[in-house]
Coordinates of C-alpha atoms in Angstrom, one line a residue:
M260 CA 94.4 120.8 125.0
I261 CA 90.9 119.1 125.0
L262 CA 89.2 118.9 128.3
Q263 CA 85.9 117.3 127.1
F264 CA 84.1 116.3 124.0
S265 CA 80.4 115.3 123.9
I266 CA 77.8 114.4 121.3
K267 CA 74.1 113.5 121.3
N268 CA 71.8 112.0 118.7
Y269 CA 74.6 111.4 116.2
R270 CA 75.1 108.2 114.2
T271 CA 74.9 105.3 116.7
F272 CA 74.8 107.6 119.8
K273 CA 71.2 108.3 120.7
E274 CA 71.8 109.6 124.2
K275 CA 74.6 112.0 125.2
A276 CA 78.1 110.5 125.2
V277 CA 80.9 112.4 127.0
L278 CA 84.7 111.8 126.5
S279 CA 86.6 113.5 129.3
L280 CA 90.3 114.1 129.3
I281 CA 90.3 115.6 132.8
A282 CA 92.3 113.2 135.0
S283 CA 90.4 111.7 137.9
N284 CA 91.7 111.7 141.5
Y285 CA 90.8 108.0 141.4
D286 CA 94.1 107.3 139.7
K287 CA 96.1 110.1 141.1
D288 CA 99.2 108.0 142.0
T289 CA 99.2 106.1 138.7
R290 CA 101.6 107.4 135.9
E291 CA 101.0 110.9 137.2
N292 CA 104.3 112.2 135.9
E293 CA 104.1 110.6 132.5
N294 CA 100.5 110.7 131.4
I295 CA 99.3 113.9 132.9
A296 CA 99.8 117.5 131.8
Y297 CA 99.2 120.0 134.6
N298 CA 97.6 123.4 133.7
E299 CA 98.5 125.8 136.5
K300 CA 96.3 128.6 135.4
F301 CA 93.1 126.6 135.7
G302 CA 94.4 124.0 138.2
L303 CA 93.6 121.1 135.8
R304 CA 95.3 117.8 135.4
L305 CA 94.8 116.7 131.7
L306 CA 95.3 113.4 130.1
K307 CA 97.7 113.2 127.1
N308 CA 95.9 110.3 125.5
A309 CA 92.8 108.2 125.5
V310 CA 92.1 104.8 123.9
I311 CA 88.7 103.5 123.0
Y312 CA 87.7 99.8 122.8
G313 CA 84.6 98.0 121.7
A314 CA 83.0 95.4 119.5
N315 CA 82.7 95.9 115.8
A316 CA 79.8 98.3 115.0
S317 CA 79.7 99.4 118.7
G318 CA 80.3 103.1 117.9
K319 CA 84.1 103.5 118.2
S320 CA 84.6 104.9 114.8
K321 CA 81.4 106.9 114.9
L322 CA 82.7 108.7 118.0
L323 CA 85.9 109.7 116.3
D324 CA 83.9 110.5 113.1
A325 CA 82.1 113.1 115.2
F326 CA 85.3 114.9 115.9
G327 CA 85.9 115.1 112.1
F328 CA 82.3 116.3 111.4
M329 CA 82.5 119.1 114.0
R330 CA 85.9 120.2 112.8
H331 CA 84.9 120.3 109.1
Y332 CA 81.6 122.1 109.8
V333 CA 83.2 124.7 112.0
L334 CA 85.9 125.5 109.4
T335 CA 83.7 125.4 106.3
S336 CA 80.1 126.2 107.1
S337 CA 80.3 129.9 106.2
K338 CA 82.2 129.5 102.9
E339 CA 81.6 126.1 101.3
S340 CA 77.8 126.0 101.3
Q341 CA 75.0 128.1 99.9
K342 CA 71.6 128.9 101.3
G343 CA 69.4 125.8 101.3
D344 CA 72.3 123.3 101.1
E345 CA 71.9 120.4 103.5
I346 CA 74.2 119.9 106.4
D347 CA 76.1 116.6 106.3
V348 CA 75.0 115.4 109.7
F349 CA 73.3 112.1 110.5
P350 CA 71.1 111.6 113.6
F351 CA 70.3 108.3 115.3
R352 CA 67.9 106.7 112.8
L353 CA 66.8 103.6 114.7
N354 CA 64.2 105.5 116.8
S355 CA 61.2 107.4 115.5
A356 CA 61.6 110.0 118.2
T357 CA 65.2 111.0 117.3
E358 CA 65.5 110.6 113.5
K359 CA 64.2 114.2 112.9
E360 CA 65.7 115.7 116.1
P361 CA 68.9 117.8 116.0
S362 CA 72.3 116.4 116.6
E363 CA 74.4 118.0 119.4
F364 CA 78.1 118.6 119.6
E365 CA 80.2 120.4 122.3
I366 CA 83.9 120.7 123.0
I367 CA 85.8 122.3 125.8
F368 CA 89.5 123.1 125.3
I369 CA 92.3 125.4 126.3
Y370 CA 94.0 127.6 123.7
K371 CA 96.4 130.5 124.3
D372 CA 95.8 130.4 128.1
T373 CA 92.0 130.7 127.6
L374 CA 89.4 128.1 128.3
Y375 CA 86.7 127.8 125.6
R376 CA 83.4 125.9 125.6
Y377 CA 81.7 125.8 122.2
G378 CA 78.9 123.8 120.8
F379 CA 75.8 123.6 118.5
E380 CA 72.7 121.6 117.6
V381 CA 72.0 121.0 113.9
T382 CA 69.6 119.2 111.7
R383 CA 70.1 118.4 108.0
K384 CA 68.4 121.7 107.2
K385 CA 69.6 124.3 109.8
V386 CA 71.4 125.3 112.9
I387 CA 69.0 124.9 115.9
S388 CA 71.2 126.4 118.5
E389 CA 74.8 127.5 119.0
W390 CA 76.8 128.8 122.0
L391 CA 80.3 130.1 122.8
Y392 CA 81.7 130.7 126.3
Y393 CA 85.2 131.6 127.3
K394 CA 87.1 131.8 130.5
P395 CA 90.1 134.2 130.2
K396 CA 90.6 134.2 134.0
T397 CA 88.4 132.6 136.7
K398 CA 84.9 133.3 135.5
E399 CA 83.2 131.8 132.4
I400 CA 81.6 134.4 130.2
E401 CA 78.9 133.9 127.6
L402 CA 80.0 135.5 124.3
F403 CA 76.8 134.4 122.5
Y404 CA 73.9 132.1 122.5
R405 CA 71.8 131.4 119.5
E406 CA 68.4 129.8 119.2
D407 CA 67.2 129.5 115.6
N408 CA 67.4 133.1 114.4
K409 CA 67.5 134.7 117.8
F410 CA 70.9 135.8 119.1
D411 CA 72.1 137.0 122.5
T412 CA 75.6 138.5 122.3
H413 CA 78.0 140.0 124.8
P414 CA 77.8 143.8 124.5
R415 CA 81.6 144.4 124.6
S416 CA 83.4 141.1 123.9
F417 CA 81.5 140.1 120.7
T418 CA 80.8 143.3 118.9
K419 CA 81.8 142.1 115.4
G420 CA 79.6 139.1 115.8
K421 CA 76.7 141.4 116.7
T422 CA 77.4 143.4 113.5
V423 CA 77.2 140.3 111.2
I424 CA 73.9 139.4 112.9
K425 CA 72.5 142.9 112.4
E426 CA 73.5 142.8 108.7
G427 CA 71.7 139.5 108.3
L428 CA 74.9 137.7 107.2
V429 CA 74.3 134.4 109.1
R430 CA 72.5 131.8 107.1
D431 CA 70.2 129.2 108.7
N432 CA 72.7 126.5 107.7
A433 CA 75.9 128.4 108.7
L434 CA 77.5 128.8 112.1
L435 CA 77.7 132.3 113.6
L436 CA 81.2 131.4 114.8
S437 CA 82.4 130.7 111.3
V438 CA 80.8 133.9 109.9
A439 CA 82.2 136.1 112.7
A440 CA 85.7 134.7 112.0
Q441 CA 85.4 135.8 108.4
F442 CA 84.7 139.3 109.6
N443 CA 87.8 139.3 111.8
D444 CA 86.3 138.7 115.2
K445 CA 89.4 137.9 117.3
T446 CA 87.8 135.4 119.6
S447 CA 86.1 133.5 116.7
I448 CA 89.4 133.4 114.8
N449 CA 91.1 131.9 117.9
V450 CA 88.5 129.2 118.1
L451 CA 88.8 128.4 114.4
D452 CA 92.6 128.4 114.7
W453 CA 92.3 125.8 117.4
F454 CA 90.0 123.6 115.2
E455 CA 92.7 123.9 112.5
R456 CA 95.1 122.3 115.0
L457 CA 92.7 119.4 115.7
K458 CA 93.9 116.7 113.3
T459 CA 91.6 113.8 112.4
I460 CA 92.9 110.9 110.3
S461 CA 92.1 107.4 109.3
G462 CA 94.3 104.5 110.3
L463 CA 92.7 102.4 107.6
N464 CA 93.5 104.6 104.6
E465 CA 96.8 106.5 104.8
S466 CA 96.5 108.0 101.3
G467 CA 94.9 111.2 102.8
Y468 CA 98.1 112.2 104.7
R469 CA 100.9 110.4 103.0
G470 CA 101.4 113.4 100.7
F471 CA 101.8 115.6 103.8
T472 CA 104.6 113.3 105.1
M473 CA 106.2 113.3 101.6
S474 CA 106.3 117.1 101.5
K475 CA 107.9 117.1 105.0
T476 CA 110.9 115.0 103.7
E477 CA 111.9 117.9 101.4
D478 CA 113.0 119.9 104.5
P479 CA 116.3 118.5 105.8
V480 CA 115.3 119.0 109.5
H481 CA 112.0 117.3 109.1
K482 CA 113.4 114.5 107.0
A483 CA 116.0 113.8 109.7
K484 CA 113.2 113.5 112.3
I485 CA 111.1 111.2 110.0
L486 CA 114.2 109.0 109.5
D487 CA 114.7 108.8 113.3
L488 CA 111.2 107.5 113.7
L489 CA 111.6 105.0 110.9
K490 CA 114.8 103.7 112.4
A491 CA 113.3 103.5 115.8
A492 CA 110.6 101.3 114.3
D493 CA 113.2 98.8 113.2
L494 CA 112.1 98.8 109.6
G495 CA 115.6 98.5 108.2
I496 CA 115.2 101.9 106.4
R497 CA 118.4 104.0 106.3
D498 CA 117.3 106.8 104.1
I499 CA 114.3 108.0 102.1
N500 CA 114.2 110.0 98.8
L501 CA 111.4 111.2 96.6
Q502 CA 111.4 110.0 93.1
K503 CA 110.2 112.8 90.8
L504 CA 108.0 112.0 87.8
D505 CA 109.8 111.7 84.5
I506 CA 107.8 113.3 81.7
D507 CA 109.2 110.8 79.2
K508 CA 108.1 107.8 81.3
L509 CA 104.4 108.7 81.7
P510 CA 102.3 105.6 81.1
K511 CA 101.1 105.2 77.5
D512 CA 97.5 104.4 78.6
L513 CA 97.3 107.6 80.8
P514 CA 94.1 109.5 79.8
K515 CA 94.8 112.4 77.5
E516 CA 93.1 115.0 79.8
L517 CA 95.3 113.9 82.7
R518 CA 98.4 113.8 80.7
D519 CA 97.8 117.3 79.3
K520 CA 97.1 118.6 82.8
I521 CA 100.3 117.2 84.2
L522 CA 102.4 118.6 81.3
R523 CA 100.7 122.0 81.5
E524 CA 101.4 122.3 85.3
M525 CA 105.0 121.1 84.9
H526 CA 105.7 123.6 82.2
E527 CA 103.7 126.6 83.2
E528 CA 103.7 126.4 87.0
K529 CA 107.0 124.5 87.4
A530 CA 105.1 121.9 89.4
E531 CA 106.8 118.7 90.4
F532 CA 105.0 115.4 90.7
I533 CA 106.2 112.6 92.9
S534 CA 106.0 109.1 91.3
D535 CA 107.3 107.1 94.3
V536 CA 109.2 107.2 97.6
L537 CA 112.5 105.3 97.5
T538 CA 113.6 103.7 100.8
T539 CA 117.3 102.8 101.2
H540 CA 118.4 99.5 102.8
K541 CA 121.8 98.1 103.5
K542 CA 123.1 95.2 101.4
Y543 CA 125.5 92.7 103.0
D544 CA 128.0 90.1 101.8
I545 CA 128.1 86.5 102.7
N546 CA 130.0 87.3 105.9
G547 CA 127.4 89.9 107.1
R548 CA 129.5 92.9 106.2
S549 CA 127.7 96.0 104.8
I550 CA 128.9 96.4 101.2
D551 CA 126.3 98.6 99.5
N552 CA 122.9 100.3 99.6
V553 CA 119.8 99.1 97.8
N554 CA 116.8 101.3 97.0
F555 CA 113.3 99.9 97.4
S556 CA 110.0 101.3 96.1
L557 CA 107.7 102.2 99.0
D558 CA 104.7 101.2 96.9
D559 CA 106.1 98.0 95.3
D560 CA 108.6 96.6 97.7
E561 CA 107.6 97.6 101.3
S562 CA 104.9 96.1 103.4
S563 CA 101.6 97.7 104.0
G564 CA 102.6 98.3 107.7
T565 CA 105.8 100.1 106.6
R566 CA 103.8 102.2 104.1
K567 CA 101.3 103.2 106.9
F568 CA 104.0 104.0 109.4
F569 CA 105.8 106.1 107.0
A570 CA 102.6 108.1 106.3
L571 CA 101.9 108.4 110.0
T572 CA 105.3 109.9 110.8
G573 CA 104.4 113.3 109.3
P574 CA 101.2 113.9 111.3
I575 CA 102.7 112.5 114.5
L576 CA 105.7 114.8 114.3
D577 CA 103.6 117.8 113.3
V578 CA 101.2 117.3 116.2
I579 CA 104.0 116.7 118.8
E580 CA 106.1 119.7 117.6
N581 CA 103.2 122.1 117.8
G582 CA 101.2 120.7 120.8
Y583 CA 98.1 119.8 118.7
T584 CA 95.6 117.0 119.2
L585 CA 95.6 113.9 116.9
V586 CA 92.5 111.8 116.5
V587 CA 93.1 108.4 114.7
D588 CA 90.5 105.9 113.7
E589 CA 92.0 102.3 113.9
L590 CA 95.5 103.4 114.8
D591 CA 96.6 99.7 115.2
S592 CA 95.6 98.7 111.7
K593 CA 98.6 97.1 109.8
L594 CA 101.0 98.0 112.7
H595 CA 102.7 95.6 115.1
P596 CA 101.4 95.9 118.7
N597 CA 104.8 96.9 120.0
L598 CA 105.0 99.7 117.5
V599 CA 101.6 101.1 118.6
C600 CA 102.9 100.9 122.2
K601 CA 105.9 103.1 121.2
I602 CA 103.6 105.7 119.5
V603 CA 101.6 105.9 122.7
S604 CA 104.8 106.2 124.8
L605 CA 105.9 109.0 122.6
F606 CA 102.9 111.1 123.6
N607 CA 103.3 110.1 127.3
S608 CA 107.0 111.3 127.3
K609 CA 107.8 114.6 129.0
E610 CA 111.0 114.9 127.0
L611 CA 109.7 113.9 123.6
N612 CA 106.3 115.6 124.0
P613 CA 107.1 118.9 125.8
K614 CA 104.1 120.8 124.4
N615 CA 101.6 118.2 125.7
A616 CA 100.2 117.1 122.4
Q617 CA 97.2 114.7 122.8
L618 CA 96.4 111.4 121.1
I619 CA 92.9 110.0 120.9
F620 CA 92.4 106.7 119.1
N621 CA 90.4 103.5 118.9
T622 CA 91.7 100.0 118.6
H623 CA 91.1 96.3 118.9
D624 CA 94.7 95.7 120.1
T625 CA 94.2 94.4 123.6
N626 CA 97.9 94.0 124.2
L627 CA 97.9 97.7 125.0
L628 CA 95.8 97.0 128.1
S629 CA 98.6 94.9 129.6
A630 CA 101.5 97.2 128.6
G631 CA 101.2 99.4 131.6
L632 CA 100.8 102.5 129.4
F633 CA 97.3 103.7 130.6
R634 CA 95.6 104.8 133.7
R635 CA 92.0 103.6 134.2
D636 CA 90.6 107.0 133.3
Q637 CA 92.3 106.8 129.9
I638 CA 90.7 103.5 128.9
W639 CA 87.2 103.9 127.3
F640 CA 84.6 101.5 125.9
T641 CA 81.7 101.7 123.5
D642 CA 78.9 99.3 123.9
K643 CA 75.6 98.9 122.0
N644 CA 72.3 97.6 123.3
K645 CA 69.6 95.6 121.5
F646 CA 68.0 98.8 120.2
G647 CA 71.2 99.8 118.4
E648 CA 72.0 102.6 120.8
A649 CA 75.7 103.1 121.6
K650 CA 77.0 104.3 125.0
L651 CA 80.5 105.5 126.0
Y652 CA 82.1 104.8 129.4
S653 CA 85.5 104.7 131.0
L654 CA 87.2 102.1 133.1
G655 CA 87.5 104.9 135.7
D656 CA 83.7 104.9 135.9
F657 CA 83.7 101.5 137.7
K658 CA 83.8 101.5 141.5
S659 CA 87.2 100.9 143.1
D660 CA 86.0 97.5 144.5
E661 CA 85.0 96.5 141.0
V662 CA 88.1 97.4 139.1
K663 CA 91.4 97.5 141.0
K664 CA 94.5 99.4 139.8
N665 CA 96.7 96.4 139.2
E666 CA 94.3 93.9 137.9
P667 CA 94.9 92.2 134.5
Y668 CA 92.9 94.6 132.3
E669 CA 93.5 92.7 129.1
E670 CA 92.4 89.4 130.5
N671 CA 89.4 90.8 132.2
Y672 CA 88.3 92.8 129.1
I673 CA 88.5 89.7 126.9
R674 CA 86.4 87.6 129.3
G675 CA 83.8 90.4 129.3
K676 CA 84.2 91.9 132.8
Y677 CA 84.0 95.5 131.4
G678 CA 81.4 94.8 128.7
A679 CA 82.0 96.2 125.2
I680 CA 82.7 92.9 123.6
P681 CA 80.6 91.1 120.9
F682 CA 78.0 88.5 122.0
L683 CA 79.0 85.5 120.0
G684 CA 76.4 83.0 121.3
F685 CA 75.3 82.3 117.7
F686 CA 78.7 80.8 116.9
E687 CA 78.2 78.2 119.6
N688 CA 75.3 76.8 117.7
L689 CA 76.7 77.4 114.3
N690 CA 78.0 73.8 113.8
T691 CA 74.5 72.4 114.6
I692 CA 72.8 74.9 112.3
L693 CA 75.2 74.2 109.4
S694 CA 74.8 70.4 109.8
H695 CA 71.0 70.9 109.8
H696 CA 71.2 72.7 106.5
E697 CA 73.5 70.1 105.0
N698 CA 71.0 67.3 105.9
E699 CA 68.2 69.3 104.2
K700 CA 70.0 69.1 100.9

């Protein structure tokens, strides 16, 4: 589980921003049994989910984008780039002092009963610094600290990392962690394994994970679970089946290269291509009696919300079954507010989420604030000042006399009590401005 994630000088975040999933004592008697996972070894109370609010362009998506960048860079820096290749990182560009400074990332998490703290600073050209600490018992131990091309390593617990350094195998634009994992350093492999289990997806474009869900339906057990979620969402879907591509029905205007590729893979590799997902609905007679089933095309007949929820079922079930962390940008897009509430409740449930999977997402759906699903320390905001600098803060950061436990969070947020809403004063004068332009014609 994630304890804390922080970034600095990345995208819209000039100063350090820290997202903590360590539960505060401030809310200790609020949803303690549902929303909290207790780690006995380290004596930690950890939050199962966190929601982020803010105005458009305030940094909500950029914060979650930072999760995606860190994950991708950790998993690929040693094998998908060459010496001299640029690192795909973007510092805060609206200030001359930071645009050429490094961007910083750090994450603290627990995996296999060990607490890890890992981070790095990078520019577009190279790794400036990198560090890895772990806590197998009660004391945090430094495994390595890197500053440019100078490395300090633990003499006993990071020996393979020391070897790759000595052999000059760590490029300026690659992470020592990633290289050490390639050479079978056990601790580095554990850290990379955890990053594999950190899932980041877009709620605006489900095409990136719909195929994953489709593949899950070919297993009867997983298909049954996906159907249970679809039925629970009250979408009217009774069954789902994959429609395999028929060679004889390939579109006539399909480019020849693509057609040849499909035919070759189908013949030589026995590959199967899916042309659609068919959803089964009940058909009724005039008296309301079920008389038959009708198949709909997921692409042509179902709503955009149904298509998105179908795609989401695969990642959600995968994360919950394995105790992973799911980060979703714009979870509420295309989905009914009540359905988003049910997804959050799924992660809160002790029975349905026994391995304490975590959900981190941003949203504009203020209904969630009045649904009683969150503690104050789970509600976060991004706000941007006149210099374009975003900041991140929690409702739990407010003093107890400023924000009370049972106050109407949704109403107070909308009226601006917590900040993180757009300033729309221009709209108040818009009618006058437009009338002035009309008179000038």
